[in-house]
Amino acid sequence: MKNTKEEKERRHYNKKLISDGLKRETQTVRKVNWVEFGLCGIGCFVGLWLNSIIPIERLIKNSIVSIVVEVLIVTVCIVITDMAVNKLKSIIKKFGLSFKK
């Protein structure tokens, strides 16, 4: 099959669009919210600690359900940690203190 001129031109511009998009994405700097990162880390540690305490393998024989339960425990711990910190911020804000955003 012969490649027509339009097909070659389309391939060329597709490659150019992809390479330009990758260059633009690698040049942008993404900011990390260190507070959220720390909260997720604390929630993960608490969730993994709970997973080590609870004998999930003895309670649930199915390995897939066991993995799902472990993931849910870690996820719930992350959400509870985030909710607790947000509630603490709102309580402190009632007393007139403020945090940077």
XYZ file of C-alpha atoms in Angstrom:
101
model
C 0.000 0.000 0.000
C 1.274 3.370 -0.937
C 1.122 6.128 1.586
C -0.522 9.131 0.069
C 0.682 12.627 0.689
C -2.256 13.364 3.019
C -1.552 10.216 5.065
C 2.112 11.148 5.501
C 1.167 14.689 6.444
C -1.405 13.438 8.981
C 1.157 11.108 10.596
C 3.725 13.892 10.735
C 1.343 16.302 12.469
C 0.110 13.602 14.862
C 3.701 12.888 15.944
C 4.336 16.605 16.294
C 1.203 17.096 18.417
C 2.166 14.204 20.689
C 5.749 15.363 21.139
C 4.686 18.986 21.765
C 2.104 17.831 24.308
C 4.671 15.722 26.157
C 7.162 18.601 26.218
C 4.515 20.973 27.578
C 3.425 18.498 30.276
C 6.992 17.815 31.444
C 7.800 21.519 31.670
C 4.896 22.387 33.973
C 5.618 22.152 37.684
C 2.875 20.598 39.781
C 2.508 21.819 43.345
C 2.244 19.243 46.101
C -0.129 19.898 48.978
C 2.071 18.626 51.786
C -0.696 18.779 54.377
C -2.905 16.440 52.338
C 0.102 14.240 51.634
C 0.881 13.999 55.344
C -2.739 13.297 56.243
C -2.891 10.489 53.696
C 0.342 9.078 55.116
C -1.006 9.142 58.659
C -4.256 7.547 57.514
C -2.334 4.818 55.676
C -0.216 4.036 58.724
C -3.278 3.833 60.967
C -5.109 1.666 58.417
C -2.167 -0.706 57.999
C -1.799 -0.899 61.779
C -5.474 -1.858 62.050
C -4.992 -4.444 59.292
C -2.184 -6.022 61.275
C -4.327 -6.154 64.422
C -7.534 -7.502 62.834
C -7.217 -11.151 61.726
C -8.928 -10.679 58.366
C -7.526 -13.903 56.876
C -9.164 -15.939 59.633
C -12.479 -14.127 59.364
C -12.743 -14.117 55.551
C -11.606 -17.131 53.546
C -11.987 -15.594 50.080
C -8.743 -13.832 49.158
C -10.338 -11.245 46.852
C -12.856 -10.190 49.485
C -10.048 -10.107 52.038
C -8.049 -7.683 49.869
C -11.125 -5.523 49.295
C -11.775 -5.359 53.049
C -8.155 -4.388 53.738
C -8.309 -1.629 51.122
C -11.586 -0.375 52.580
C -10.078 -0.253 56.067
C -7.139 1.844 54.861
C -9.463 4.108 52.844
C -11.792 4.649 55.791
C -8.810 5.517 57.996
C -7.617 8.108 55.465
C -11.096 9.656 55.254
C -11.528 9.702 59.037
C -8.115 11.346 59.485
C -9.009 14.015 56.933
C -12.415 14.595 58.542
C -10.868 14.877 62.001
C -8.345 17.483 60.868
C -11.040 19.475 59.043
C -13.257 19.392 62.141
C -10.311 20.494 64.285
C -9.678 23.391 61.884
C -13.317 24.478 62.081
C -13.277 24.347 65.891
C -10.091 26.407 66.033
C -11.531 28.857 63.496
C -14.529 29.435 65.802
C -12.158 30.721 68.458
C -10.710 33.320 66.086
C -7.504 31.644 64.977
C -6.918 31.080 61.278
C -4.833 28.871 59.021
C -3.158 29.616 55.732
C -4.834 28.109 52.688
